[in-house]
Amino acid sequence: MLIRRPSDIAPSEITPRALFEDRRQFIRDAGLFAAAAGLAVTGVHPRSARAQTGKGFPNLKKGAYPIGEASTPFKDVTSYNNFYEFGTGKEDPAENAGTLKPRPWSVSVEGECAKPRRWDLDELLKLAALEERIYRLRCVEGWSMVIPWVGYPLAELIKRAEPASKAKYVEFTTLMDPKQMPGQRMAVLDWPYVEGLRIDEAMNPLTLLTLGLYGDVLPNQNGAPVRVVVPWKYGFKSAKSIVRIRFTEQEPRTAWNKAIASEYGFYSNVNPQVDHPRWSQARERRIGEFTKRPTLMFNGYGEQVASLYTGMDPKKFF
Amino acid sequence: MIPSWRPDAGQARWLKVALFLLCLAPFVRLGWLAWHHGLGANPIEHITRATGWWTLTFLMITLTVTPARKLLSQPWLLRLRRMLGLFAFFYGSLHFTTYLWLDQFFDVGAIIKDVIKRPFITLGFSAFVLLIPLAATSTNAMVRRLGARRWQWLHQAVFVIGTLGVIHFWWLVKKDITEPLIFAAILSVLLGTRVVYRLRDTRPEARNRSVVRPYPRGRGAPSRGKA
């Protein structure tokens, strides 16, 4: 396996820190400047303007696994989200996620491993070379998007923790803070949100430790500042705003599985042949398209991941 | 008690025109949003949700007419019930059309599978099918042809339709059942008042009295006052 040496320069160092942390002001100023220059900038939301500058992560290398499908517009990717920590409506996260403070942030890596430690966000940003990975995202509800994420394989982080032989699973825990995440005041799910993967799934090169999208840092509503993306599984398996990564011997009890075990299994691999008990998973609506398209086995990533599940009955391990 | 008001023919007409426009407002709003790309990232889901929500809401409003007219002693309210019921049917038809056309794109095979395999679709579909005869028999002529008693018997189906509609909503949401619960609570109150009125009405002629002619000969609502 080819292991690329991480870049020594964190993107946060390339972008002047003052700007990085006060980019809203920067955008306001830029907006004023542009307006003065006679450019039409009215109606541009500061947050979207920020990410659309695309200057957060310069010189991103184009990542592996190109799919040759058009990316879903930035506006849709950042305004149509399932992130119950900010409300159960699709528009709620974009509206309410302003209370989340993505800096300072750290992720604790712990559990069955030789080198547990706490990683500061800036350390994570330069832990490995950031690349752009354009992945399909298939929601369990029957819609899908194509999103240009920014990150590197989660395996990079896992290897540095030196997991023990007992480490059979990896558990991800989202931030628990009802002040920052007002949706946690409602007992829709058993907070904090917990997700998990088998360790071989977590080590698969497709599994992305994700720090950005559309060339810039993650907008809050998309799971800032750090999340995972597991493109062959339904969207809810990809934990957002992660504060803890833990190696366990037992299968983690995940949030949706605890909520409705008969509908949301631990594996939740995208599979057009295994229906959700209440609706079909055979087709999906790609956001921005009119008619539905057929859903692909493993969301089209069978070549990379099918071998992980040989001999397992997908109806039993759904 | 609020004094019983009886609108004259002119007032009644204006009242109906105003109500008609008000009932049309959600439809106009959807159209406006669609035209201005205001339906969000998933417009079809938005339209499906909105039309379904308004169907349920109009069913609930329609079911409110009878208890409201009794509690407030405003018998004239009955004259608005047909329009409200027909608007429930109107939004139900839009909801159903959205499903057939925008969601499934007339894929008959997928639709049949859905209706058979998905309990929430089965319920929603049944509720809509049951609404059709009610809409079809809503004219004065049909009331006369059926006779008040048979008409009333048939239109009691609305209790079943309301219940199916609420369960349909309940079963389709992923986890947050707040809204279906609110609808369920409203429906329980509306059905509960009817049970209470039935139980209280112990007079021997109660069974006959409970049959109110919806649109008796000539114009206007029954002038029965307190029932």
XYZ file of C-alpha atoms in Angstrom:
545
model
C 0.000 0.000 0.000
C 1.237 3.412 -0.913
C 1.443 5.659 2.093
C 1.790 9.294 1.360
C 3.674 11.421 3.779
C 1.492 14.089 5.309
C 2.122 17.642 4.340
C 3.889 19.654 6.998
C 1.836 22.733 6.394
C -1.672 22.800 7.816
C -4.193 24.551 5.568
C -5.012 26.678 8.561
C -1.468 27.974 8.388
C -1.693 28.736 4.719
C -4.807 30.775 5.275
C -3.859 33.533 7.699
C -5.228 32.579 11.051
C -6.946 35.900 11.626
C -8.801 35.464 8.369
C -9.576 31.850 9.067
C -11.231 32.648 12.321
C -12.917 35.783 11.218
C -13.792 34.972 7.709
C -17.304 36.262 8.085
C -15.947 39.708 8.633
C -13.641 39.134 5.703
C -16.566 38.202 3.521
C -18.543 41.204 4.670
C -15.625 43.417 3.784
C -15.123 41.612 0.518
C -18.830 41.998 -0.161
C -18.686 45.698 0.528
C -15.685 45.987 -1.724
C -17.383 44.038 -4.473
C -20.532 46.092 -4.126
C -18.455 49.222 -4.371
C -16.903 47.826 -7.509
C -20.370 47.546 -8.929
C -20.644 43.775 -8.712
C -23.897 42.168 -7.827
C -23.304 40.285 -4.645
C -26.652 40.854 -3.035
C -28.462 37.827 -1.759
C -25.331 35.787 -1.126
C -25.481 34.240 2.306
C -22.233 34.818 4.215
C -21.823 31.173 5.091
C -22.283 29.957 1.550
C -20.097 32.728 0.256
C -17.420 31.599 2.637
C -17.339 28.076 1.387
C -17.764 29.027 -2.226
C -14.556 30.984 -2.150
C -12.888 27.569 -2.271
C -9.805 28.978 -0.632
C -9.935 26.940 2.529
C -7.835 24.103 1.170
C -5.700 25.239 -1.765
C -3.970 22.710 -3.991
C -6.221 19.830 -3.039
C -5.248 16.741 -4.897
C -7.999 15.066 -6.844
C -8.844 11.941 -4.975
C -9.358 8.358 -6.003
C -12.597 6.645 -7.090
C -13.962 9.142 -9.625
C -17.611 8.417 -10.431
C -18.146 10.707 -13.397
C -21.408 12.116 -12.070
C -22.216 15.788 -11.625
C -21.916 17.141 -8.101
C -25.090 18.310 -6.387
C -25.145 22.125 -6.179
C -23.527 23.585 -3.074
C -26.787 25.262 -2.095
C -28.639 21.931 -1.975
C -25.809 20.115 -0.200
C -25.849 22.743 2.535
C -29.591 23.411 2.849
C -31.132 19.934 2.751
C -29.707 17.947 5.649
C -30.587 15.322 8.183
C -28.830 16.397 11.369
C -31.335 15.890 14.172
C -29.070 17.696 16.645
C -30.393 20.854 14.984
C -33.985 19.771 14.374
C -35.800 17.060 12.468
C -36.755 19.158 9.429
C -34.494 19.112 6.378
C -34.063 22.892 6.498
C -33.521 22.992 10.272
C -29.756 22.276 10.316
C -28.939 25.109 7.882
C -31.109 27.396 9.969
C -30.025 26.366 13.464
C -26.445 25.132 13.199
C -25.015 28.616 13.732
C -24.814 27.843 17.454
C -22.195 25.129 16.877
C -18.659 26.266 17.599
C -16.339 24.194 15.392
C -13.232 25.745 16.977
C -11.537 24.979 19.246
C -12.167 21.266 18.721
C -10.456 18.030 19.529
C -11.136 14.367 18.958
C -10.271 11.770 21.559
C -9.045 8.467 20.120
C -9.322 5.809 22.812
C -10.351 2.274 23.726
C -8.599 -0.938 22.683
C -5.424 0.570 21.245
C -1.761 1.032 22.145
C -1.631 4.781 21.585
C -4.758 6.532 22.713
C -4.540 10.289 22.467
C -6.440 13.496 21.938
C -6.039 15.140 18.554
C -6.498 18.839 18.131
C -8.320 19.881 14.984
C -5.196 21.530 13.579
C -3.261 18.320 14.097
C -5.970 16.381 12.282
C -5.846 18.857 9.410
C -2.199 18.061 8.755
C -2.143 14.425 9.751
C -2.343 13.265 6.137
C -2.596 14.832 2.695
C -6.079 16.217 2.158
C -7.744 15.160 -1.039
C -11.036 15.804 -2.756
C -13.228 12.719 -2.894
C -16.427 12.997 -4.907
C -18.803 10.439 -3.435
C -22.409 9.465 -3.881
C -24.460 9.902 -0.731
C -27.575 7.755 -0.434
C -29.990 8.589 2.378
C -32.052 5.788 3.873
C -35.104 7.936 3.090
C -34.682 7.422 -0.641
C -32.845 10.481 -1.923
C -29.250 10.938 -2.952
C -26.601 13.523 -3.728
C -23.073 13.673 -5.108
C -20.743 15.578 -2.790
C -17.125 16.674 -3.215
C -15.755 15.983 0.253
C -12.325 16.940 1.537
C -10.429 14.557 3.783
C -8.213 11.504 3.910
C -8.763 7.849 4.679
C -9.782 7.251 8.287
C -7.205 4.444 8.217
C -4.489 7.115 8.514
C -5.757 8.071 11.941
C -6.542 4.502 13.009
C -3.032 3.271 12.169
C -1.501 5.913 14.399
C -3.547 4.657 17.362
C -2.211 1.120 16.879
C -5.453 -0.738 17.610
C -5.151 -3.912 19.691
C -6.261 -7.313 18.461
C -9.338 -6.921 20.630
C -10.366 -3.876 18.609
C -13.113 -5.408 16.481
C -15.195 -2.271 16.052
C -14.794 1.493 15.897
C -17.344 3.667 17.637
C -17.944 7.330 16.751
C -19.559 9.742 19.179
C -20.968 13.122 18.205
C -20.672 16.179 20.444
C -23.210 16.284 23.283
C -24.062 19.874 24.138
C -27.672 21.046 23.988
C -26.454 24.662 24.103
C -24.609 24.216 20.822
C -26.984 21.585 19.492
C -30.488 22.719 20.435
C -32.110 19.648 18.875
C -30.661 17.577 21.714
C -33.240 19.126 24.036
C -35.798 16.937 22.306
C -35.561 13.245 23.047
C -35.971 12.172 19.408
C -32.866 9.996 19.691
C -30.852 8.805 22.670
C -28.161 11.525 22.686
C -25.285 11.713 22.082
C -25.443 10.289 18.586
C -23.350 7.147 18.351
C -22.391 5.326 15.182
C -20.026 2.480 14.495
C -18.223 0.395 11.926
C -16.473 -2.929 11.930
C -12.733 -2.216 12.022
C -12.169 -3.576 8.531
C -14.908 -1.286 7.260
C -13.305 1.632 9.074
C -9.895 0.746 7.576
C -11.274 0.484 4.031
C -9.664 3.192 1.894
C -13.104 4.494 0.928
C -13.927 5.457 4.512
C -13.048 9.108 4.691
C -12.177 11.206 7.701
C -13.794 14.338 6.391
C -12.863 17.921 7.176
C -14.401 19.829 4.314
C -16.624 19.961 1.268
C -16.571 21.958 -1.948
C -12.964 22.897 -1.274
C -13.497 24.535 2.090
C -14.096 23.645 5.726
C -17.310 21.773 6.538
C -20.308 24.037 7.024
C -21.794 23.449 10.490
C -24.937 21.811 9.088
C -22.819 19.207 7.320
C -21.088 17.969 10.461
C -18.349 20.502 11.191
C -15.554 20.408 11.942
C -14.823 16.706 11.492
C -16.957 13.744 10.453
C -16.679 10.449 8.673
C -18.119 9.585 5.277
C -18.860 5.944 4.494
C -20.201 6.122 0.947
C -21.484 2.553 0.563
C -23.747 2.826 3.602
C -26.897 4.844 4.177
C -26.122 8.402 5.204
C -26.923 8.055 8.891
C -23.950 5.690 9.316
C -21.600 8.618 8.650
C -21.292 10.288 12.046
C -20.981 14.059 12.169
C -19.237 16.543 14.500
C -17.201 13.758 16.083
C -15.576 14.206 19.506
C -14.653 10.590 20.288
C -13.421 7.606 18.308
C -13.237 4.447 20.409
C -12.009 0.941 19.596
C -14.246 -1.736 21.082
C -14.527 -5.476 21.220
C -18.338 -5.421 21.204
C -20.520 -4.100 18.418
C -21.382 -0.492 19.325
C -24.988 0.282 20.097
C -25.764 2.885 17.486
C -28.315 5.699 17.815
C -30.752 4.672 15.080
C -30.448 1.014 15.970
C -31.384 1.824 19.556
C -34.300 3.928 18.333
C -35.839 1.404 15.903
C -33.836 -1.826 15.771
C -36.118 -3.485 13.213
C -35.552 -0.707 10.669
C -31.947 0.428 11.136
C -29.402 -2.354 11.429
C -25.740 -2.050 12.325
C -24.557 -2.629 8.756
C -27.059 -0.544 6.776
C -25.254 -1.095 3.502
C -27.006 0.485 0.547
C -28.876 -2.403 -1.048
C -31.700 -2.013 -3.578
C -32.860 -5.556 -2.822
C -33.344 -5.123 0.901
C -36.263 -2.800 1.521
C -36.755 -0.630 4.532
C -39.712 -2.229 6.336
C -41.867 0.745 5.427
C -40.614 1.700 1.981
C -38.748 0.369 -1.029
C -35.025 1.010 -1.454
C -34.977 -0.037 -5.113
C -34.869 3.523 -6.444
C -33.783 6.920 -5.291
C -34.352 10.533 -6.169
C -31.094 12.269 -6.988
C -31.514 15.811 -5.689
C -32.005 18.043 -8.706
C -33.411 15.288 -10.927
C -37.057 14.781 -11.785
C -37.495 11.026 -12.164
C -36.075 8.442 -9.823
C -33.004 6.432 -10.696
C -32.241 2.853 -9.715
C -30.241 2.472 -6.514
C -26.910 0.714 -6.972
C -25.695 -2.187 -4.874
C -23.356 -0.800 -2.192
C -24.216 2.586 -3.705
C -21.982 1.685 -6.651
C -18.940 0.831 -4.517
C -19.284 -2.957 -4.684
C -15.910 -3.362 -6.332
C -14.229 -1.846 -3.278
C -16.364 -3.265 -0.471
C -18.389 -6.314 -1.533
C -15.614 -8.621 -0.341
C -16.095 -7.337 3.211
C -19.424 -9.122 3.366
C -18.877 -12.458 1.631
C -20.948 -15.162 3.242
C -23.147 -12.705 5.102
C -26.882 -12.698 4.388
C -27.731 -9.049 3.646
C -31.303 -9.602 4.848
C -30.045 -10.795 8.222
C -27.187 -8.326 8.577
C -29.076 -5.318 7.247
C -73.580 31.645 25.044
C -72.815 33.568 21.887
C -76.063 34.719 20.309
C -76.941 32.735 17.250
C -76.273 34.750 14.125
C -77.959 34.002 10.888
C -76.323 35.427 7.766
C -78.770 36.558 5.093
C -78.377 35.380 1.518
C -75.989 38.201 0.572
C -73.804 37.778 3.627
C -73.727 34.025 3.121
C -72.509 34.480 -0.428
C -69.682 36.775 0.622
C -68.775 34.469 3.438
C -68.464 31.601 1.006
C -66.393 33.595 -1.463
C -64.029 34.666 1.318
C -63.740 31.135 2.633
C -63.137 29.781 -0.857
C -60.225 32.150 -1.405
C -58.824 31.373 2.029
C -58.975 27.628 1.345
C -57.206 28.163 -1.948
C -54.343 30.073 -0.319
C -52.136 27.019 0.427
C -52.447 25.974 -3.220
C -51.598 29.454 -4.469
C -48.633 29.554 -2.098
C -47.301 26.240 -3.424
C -47.664 27.476 -6.970
C -45.891 30.689 -6.123
C -43.026 28.836 -4.418
C -42.714 26.442 -7.341
C -42.552 29.340 -9.781
C -39.880 31.100 -7.717
C -37.803 27.987 -7.015
C -38.716 28.240 -3.364
C -39.512 24.575 -2.771
C -35.998 23.702 -1.602
C -33.630 20.958 -2.688
C -36.340 18.314 -3.021
C -39.396 20.050 -4.518
C -41.352 16.847 -5.063
C -41.037 15.891 -1.411
C -42.077 19.415 -0.455
C -45.205 19.263 -2.624
C -46.090 15.776 -1.388
C -45.732 16.821 2.239
C -47.606 20.092 1.837
C -50.572 18.641 -0.046
C -50.805 15.731 2.405
C -50.650 18.076 5.376
C -53.405 20.273 3.959
C -55.596 17.283 3.159
C -55.431 16.201 6.787
C -55.929 19.756 7.992
C -59.040 20.241 5.850
C -60.414 16.910 7.038
C -59.961 18.108 10.622
C -61.557 21.492 9.878
C -64.490 19.759 8.202
C -64.927 17.527 11.215
C -64.886 20.612 13.460
C -68.009 22.093 11.866
C -70.561 19.912 13.647
C -69.158 20.229 17.188
C -68.549 23.946 16.630
C -72.052 24.620 15.436
C -73.494 22.779 18.435
C -71.173 24.228 21.056
C -71.434 27.782 19.779
C -75.062 27.485 18.687
C -74.193 28.698 15.200
C -76.226 26.432 12.940
C -75.293 28.414 9.830
C -71.777 26.987 10.060
C -73.182 23.828 8.516
C -73.539 25.671 5.234
C -69.750 25.920 4.964
C -69.111 22.246 5.556
C -69.524 21.062 1.976
C -66.924 23.497 0.688
C -64.465 22.528 3.408
C -64.971 18.841 2.693
C -64.502 19.404 -1.016
C -61.264 21.236 -0.321
C -60.075 18.213 1.653
C -60.827 16.213 -1.488
C -59.092 18.817 -3.659
C -55.864 18.679 -1.649
C -56.175 14.891 -1.383
C -56.386 14.697 -5.183
C -53.304 16.885 -5.519
C -51.489 14.695 -3.007
C -52.512 11.539 -4.858
C -51.579 13.035 -8.235
C -48.203 14.096 -6.881
C -47.569 10.530 -5.805
C -48.733 9.017 -9.124
C -47.046 11.505 -11.381
C -44.138 13.279 -9.728
C -43.091 10.569 -7.286
C -43.728 7.328 -9.159
C -43.992 8.749 -12.674
C -46.964 6.479 -13.479
C -44.879 3.359 -12.928
C -47.912 1.105 -12.505
C -45.872 -1.878 -11.354
C -44.132 0.102 -8.633
C -47.418 1.688 -7.556
C -49.235 -1.649 -7.230
C -46.310 -3.046 -5.240
C -46.320 0.035 -3.043
C -50.053 -0.158 -2.347
C -49.825 -3.838 -1.436
C -46.496 -3.885 0.402
C -46.349 -0.537 2.187
C -48.961 -0.295 4.917
C -48.777 3.499 5.033
C -49.427 3.714 1.293
C -52.251 1.165 1.616
C -53.923 3.340 4.241
C -53.440 6.596 2.366
C -54.712 5.025 -0.835
C -57.787 3.592 0.929
C -58.540 6.938 2.530
C -58.415 8.649 -0.855
C -60.603 6.024 -2.528
C -63.152 6.408 0.271
C -63.187 10.163 -0.239
C -64.288 9.835 -3.858
C -67.923 8.766 -3.218
C -68.271 11.490 -0.613
C -67.139 14.134 -3.065
C -69.363 12.631 -5.758
C -72.454 12.761 -3.541
C -71.881 16.257 -2.265
C -74.335 18.015 -4.550
C -77.876 18.921 -3.488
C -79.239 16.705 -6.229
C -77.308 13.702 -4.927
C -78.475 14.351 -1.386
C -82.045 14.352 -2.630
C -81.538 11.209 -4.655
C -79.977 9.319 -1.780
C -82.283 10.643 0.888
C -80.973 12.360 3.986
C -80.627 9.240 6.061
C -78.657 7.214 3.533
C -76.602 10.273 2.656
C -75.718 10.751 6.313
C -74.867 7.093 6.716
C -72.547 7.223 3.719
C -70.857 10.390 4.863
C -69.990 8.907 8.213
C -67.146 7.370 6.222
C -65.341 10.632 6.896
C -64.578 9.379 10.427
C -62.813 6.373 8.940
C -61.042 8.534 6.350
C -59.751 10.924 9.019
C -58.468 8.035 11.104
C -56.769 6.353 8.120
C -55.209 9.678 7.163
C -53.699 10.237 10.589
C -52.286 6.681 10.764
C -50.949 7.135 7.215
C -49.009 10.180 8.420
C -47.907 8.432 11.621
C -46.461 5.454 9.771
C -44.521 7.401 7.218
C -42.465 9.628 9.521
C -39.024 8.341 10.398
C -38.880 9.152 14.066
C -40.222 12.554 15.048
C -43.932 11.824 15.498
C -44.793 15.233 16.977
C -47.002 16.310 14.077
C -48.865 13.021 13.628
C -49.462 13.069 17.405
C -51.007 16.532 17.191
C -53.312 15.383 14.399
C -54.204 12.277 16.417
C -55.033 14.399 19.457
C -57.242 16.749 17.426
C -59.009 13.826 15.774
C -59.601 12.173 19.162
C -61.226 15.331 20.501
C -63.388 15.703 17.390
C -64.542 12.090 17.463
C -64.856 12.206 21.260
C -67.326 15.109 21.168
C -69.534 13.098 18.864
C -69.504 10.166 21.249
C -70.395 12.493 24.111
C -73.298 14.000 22.149
C -74.565 10.536 21.306
C -74.367 9.323 24.903
C -76.071 12.420 26.273
C -78.879 12.222 23.801
C -80.923 9.567 25.603
C -84.352 10.588 24.323
C -86.153 7.813 22.476
C -86.328 9.791 19.280
C -82.586 10.488 19.451
C -81.741 8.103 16.671
C -84.015 9.937 14.304
C -83.019 13.346 15.565
C -79.386 12.644 14.992
C -80.165 12.605 11.311
C -79.846 16.199 10.244
C -80.767 16.928 6.703
C -77.630 18.389 5.258
C -79.194 20.370 2.435
C -82.991 20.287 2.640
C -85.225 21.281 -0.191
C -85.033 24.878 -1.180
C -82.084 26.933 -0.156
C -80.052 27.097 2.957
C -79.129 24.971 5.897
C -81.522 23.335 8.329
C -82.845 25.982 10.672
C -82.999 23.657 13.563
C -81.131 25.835 16.004
C -79.766 23.901 18.925
C -79.656 20.233 18.145
